[in-house]
Tab-separated table of C-alpha atoms in Angstrom:
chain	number	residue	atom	x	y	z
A	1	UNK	CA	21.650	6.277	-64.194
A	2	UNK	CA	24.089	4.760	-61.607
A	3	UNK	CA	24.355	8.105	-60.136
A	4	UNK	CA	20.820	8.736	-59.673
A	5	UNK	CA	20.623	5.342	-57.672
A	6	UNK	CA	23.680	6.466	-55.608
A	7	UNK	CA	22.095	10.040	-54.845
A	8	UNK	CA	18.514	8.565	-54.377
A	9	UNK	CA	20.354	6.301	-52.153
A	10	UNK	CA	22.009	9.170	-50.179
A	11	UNK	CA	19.099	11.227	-49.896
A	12	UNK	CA	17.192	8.038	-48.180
A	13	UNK	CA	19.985	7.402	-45.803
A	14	UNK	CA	20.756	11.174	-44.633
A	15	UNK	CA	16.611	11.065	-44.263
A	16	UNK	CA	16.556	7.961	-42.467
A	17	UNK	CA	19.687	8.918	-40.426
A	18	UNK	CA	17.789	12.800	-40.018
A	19	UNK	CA	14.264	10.378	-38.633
A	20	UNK	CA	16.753	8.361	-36.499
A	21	UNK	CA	18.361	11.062	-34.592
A	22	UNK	CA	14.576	12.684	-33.976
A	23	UNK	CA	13.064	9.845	-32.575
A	24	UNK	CA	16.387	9.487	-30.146
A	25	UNK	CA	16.011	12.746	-28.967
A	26	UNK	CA	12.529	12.254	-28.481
A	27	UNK	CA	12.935	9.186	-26.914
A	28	UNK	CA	15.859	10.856	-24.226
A	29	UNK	CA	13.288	13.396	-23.544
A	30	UNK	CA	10.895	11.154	-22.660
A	31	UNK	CA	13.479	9.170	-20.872
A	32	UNK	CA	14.460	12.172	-18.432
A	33	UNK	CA	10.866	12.994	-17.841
A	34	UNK	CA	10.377	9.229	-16.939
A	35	UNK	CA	13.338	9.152	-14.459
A	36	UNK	CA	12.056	13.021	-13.074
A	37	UNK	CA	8.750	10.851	-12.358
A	38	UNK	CA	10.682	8.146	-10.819
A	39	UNK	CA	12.209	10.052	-8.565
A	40	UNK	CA	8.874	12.367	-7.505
A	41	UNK	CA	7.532	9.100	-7.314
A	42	UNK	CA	9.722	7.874	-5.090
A	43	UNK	CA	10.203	10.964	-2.224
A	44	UNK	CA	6.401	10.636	-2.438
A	45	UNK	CA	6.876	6.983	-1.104
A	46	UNK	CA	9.091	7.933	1.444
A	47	UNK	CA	7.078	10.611	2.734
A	48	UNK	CA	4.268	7.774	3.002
A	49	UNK	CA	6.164	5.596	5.025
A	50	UNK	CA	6.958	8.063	7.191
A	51	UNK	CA	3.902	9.382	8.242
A	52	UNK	CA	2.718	5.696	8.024
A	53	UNK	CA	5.733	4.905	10.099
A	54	UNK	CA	5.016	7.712	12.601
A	55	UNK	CA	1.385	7.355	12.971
A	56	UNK	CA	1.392	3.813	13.942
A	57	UNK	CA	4.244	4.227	16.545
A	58	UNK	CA	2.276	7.815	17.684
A	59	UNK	CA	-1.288	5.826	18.626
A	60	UNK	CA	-1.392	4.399	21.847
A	61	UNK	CA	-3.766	2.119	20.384
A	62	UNK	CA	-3.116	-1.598	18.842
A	63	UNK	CA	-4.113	-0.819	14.744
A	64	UNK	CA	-4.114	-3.940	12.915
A	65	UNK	CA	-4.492	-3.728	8.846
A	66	UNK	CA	-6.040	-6.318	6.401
A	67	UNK	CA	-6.074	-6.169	2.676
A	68	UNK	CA	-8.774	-7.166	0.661
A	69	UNK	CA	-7.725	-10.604	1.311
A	70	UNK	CA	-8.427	-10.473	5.222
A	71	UNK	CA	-4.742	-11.122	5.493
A	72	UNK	CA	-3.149	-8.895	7.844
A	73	UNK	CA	-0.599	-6.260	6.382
A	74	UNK	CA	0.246	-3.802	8.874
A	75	UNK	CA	0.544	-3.599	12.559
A	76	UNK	CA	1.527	-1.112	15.010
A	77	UNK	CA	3.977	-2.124	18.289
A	78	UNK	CA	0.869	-2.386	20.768
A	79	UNK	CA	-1.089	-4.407	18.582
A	80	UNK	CA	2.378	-6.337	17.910
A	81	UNK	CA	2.364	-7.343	21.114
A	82	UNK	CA	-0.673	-9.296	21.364
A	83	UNK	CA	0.720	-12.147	19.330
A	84	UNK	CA	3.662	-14.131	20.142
A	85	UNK	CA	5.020	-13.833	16.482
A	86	UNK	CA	4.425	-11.764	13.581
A	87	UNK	CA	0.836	-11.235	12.719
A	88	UNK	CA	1.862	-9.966	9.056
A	89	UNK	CA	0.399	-12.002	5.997
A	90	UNK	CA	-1.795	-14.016	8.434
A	91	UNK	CA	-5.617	-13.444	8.889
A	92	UNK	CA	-7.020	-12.026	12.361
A	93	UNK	CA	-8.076	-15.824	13.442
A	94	UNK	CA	-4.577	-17.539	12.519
A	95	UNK	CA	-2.576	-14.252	13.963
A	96	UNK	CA	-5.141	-14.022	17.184
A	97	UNK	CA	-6.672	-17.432	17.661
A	98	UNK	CA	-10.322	-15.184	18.930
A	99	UNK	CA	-13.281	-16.421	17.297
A	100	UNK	CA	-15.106	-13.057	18.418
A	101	UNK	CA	-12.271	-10.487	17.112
A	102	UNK	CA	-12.867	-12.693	13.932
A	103	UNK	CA	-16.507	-12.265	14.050
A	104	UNK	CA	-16.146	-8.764	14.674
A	105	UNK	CA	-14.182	-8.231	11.440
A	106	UNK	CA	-16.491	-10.413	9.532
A	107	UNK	CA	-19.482	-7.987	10.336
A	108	UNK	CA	-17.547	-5.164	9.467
A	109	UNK	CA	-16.357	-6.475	6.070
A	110	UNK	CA	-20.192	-7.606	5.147
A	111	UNK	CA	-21.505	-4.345	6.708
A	112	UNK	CA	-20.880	-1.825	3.969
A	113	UNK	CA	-18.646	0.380	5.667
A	114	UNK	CA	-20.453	0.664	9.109
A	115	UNK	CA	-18.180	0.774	11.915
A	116	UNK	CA	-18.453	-2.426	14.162
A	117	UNK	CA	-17.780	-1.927	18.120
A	118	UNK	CA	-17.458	-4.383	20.783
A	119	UNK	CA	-15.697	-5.331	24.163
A	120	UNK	CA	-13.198	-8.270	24.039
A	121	UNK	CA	-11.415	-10.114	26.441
A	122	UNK	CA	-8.024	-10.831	24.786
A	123	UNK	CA	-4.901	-12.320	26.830
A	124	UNK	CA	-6.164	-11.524	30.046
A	125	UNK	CA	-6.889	-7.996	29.041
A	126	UNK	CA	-10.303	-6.303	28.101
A	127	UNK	CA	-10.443	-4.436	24.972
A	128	UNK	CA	-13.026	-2.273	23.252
A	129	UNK	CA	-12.413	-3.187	19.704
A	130	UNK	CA	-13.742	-1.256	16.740
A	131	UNK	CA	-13.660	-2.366	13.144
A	132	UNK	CA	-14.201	-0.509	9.970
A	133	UNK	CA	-13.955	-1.433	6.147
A	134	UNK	CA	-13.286	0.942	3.370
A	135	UNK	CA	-13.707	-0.294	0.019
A	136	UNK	CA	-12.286	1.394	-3.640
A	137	UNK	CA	-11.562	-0.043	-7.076
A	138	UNK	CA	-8.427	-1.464	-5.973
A	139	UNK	CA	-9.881	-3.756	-3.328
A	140	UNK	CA	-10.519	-3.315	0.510
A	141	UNK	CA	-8.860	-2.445	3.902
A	142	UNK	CA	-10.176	-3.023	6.879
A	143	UNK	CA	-9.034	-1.217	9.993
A	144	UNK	CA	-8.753	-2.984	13.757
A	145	UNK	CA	-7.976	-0.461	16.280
A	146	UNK	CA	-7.786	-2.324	19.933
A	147	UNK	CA	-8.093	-0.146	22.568
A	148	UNK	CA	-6.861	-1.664	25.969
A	149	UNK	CA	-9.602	-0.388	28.929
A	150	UNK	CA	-8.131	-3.104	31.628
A	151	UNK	CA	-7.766	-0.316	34.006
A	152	UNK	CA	-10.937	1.487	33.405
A	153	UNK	CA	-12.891	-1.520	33.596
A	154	UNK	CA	-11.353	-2.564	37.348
């Protein structure tokens, strides 16, 4: 009888130990295609950011970016230069101090995605300013693209 507990015993441990090894291997296969995601994941990112990275250096334009916040996440160098410091997690009013560039954006945000177009005078400069909100699942962005017509306008 003691034998037949010692080979039951066996035959639950070599099964146990035969379940245990399956589920490791599964698990290391699911690990590898996990870190093979990763990495597509990640030279998919870096792709973004450089097209991101290029477009806003490429537009002559000043873009300004706000999340679905109205705080301001991304500008290009022109736009850059229309604050004297760094526009980024600030809203348009804080980062601008322009109560009509504000009240541009607002119309744009409560427009439904119209685009919103105006002339602005902004630090001695005039600017035809045009705003547009897109809206998905994960929240809003709203685009400011400031297009300096000084000279045109002279």
């Amino acid at each position: 009888m003691l034998w037949i507990m010692i080979f039951i015993l066996c035959g639950l441990y070599a099964a146990s130990y035969i379940l245990s090894r399956q589920q490791t291997r599964a698990l290391e296969r699911q690990n590898i295609a996990l870190r093979d995601d990763n990495v597509d994941l990640e030279r998919k990112i870096s792709q973004l950011s450089q097209v991101q990275n290029l477009l806003t250096e490429a537009i002559e334009e000043g873009v300004i970016l706000l999340d679905s916040a109205q705080k301001i996440f991304l500008t290009n160098p022109m736009a850059a230069t229309l604050s004297q410091s760094s526009m980024i997690g600030k809203t348009p009013i804080v980062a601008l101090r322009h109560k009509e560039l504000d009240d541009l954006v607002q119309e744009a945000i409560h427009s439904a995605g119209e685009l919103q177009e105006r002339l602005i005078d902004l630090n001695s400069c005039k600017f035809q300013v045009r705003v547009k909100t897109l809206g998905s699942s994960h929240g809003s962005v709203t685009a400011i693209v400031l297009r300096d017509i000084t000279i045109l306008k002279r």
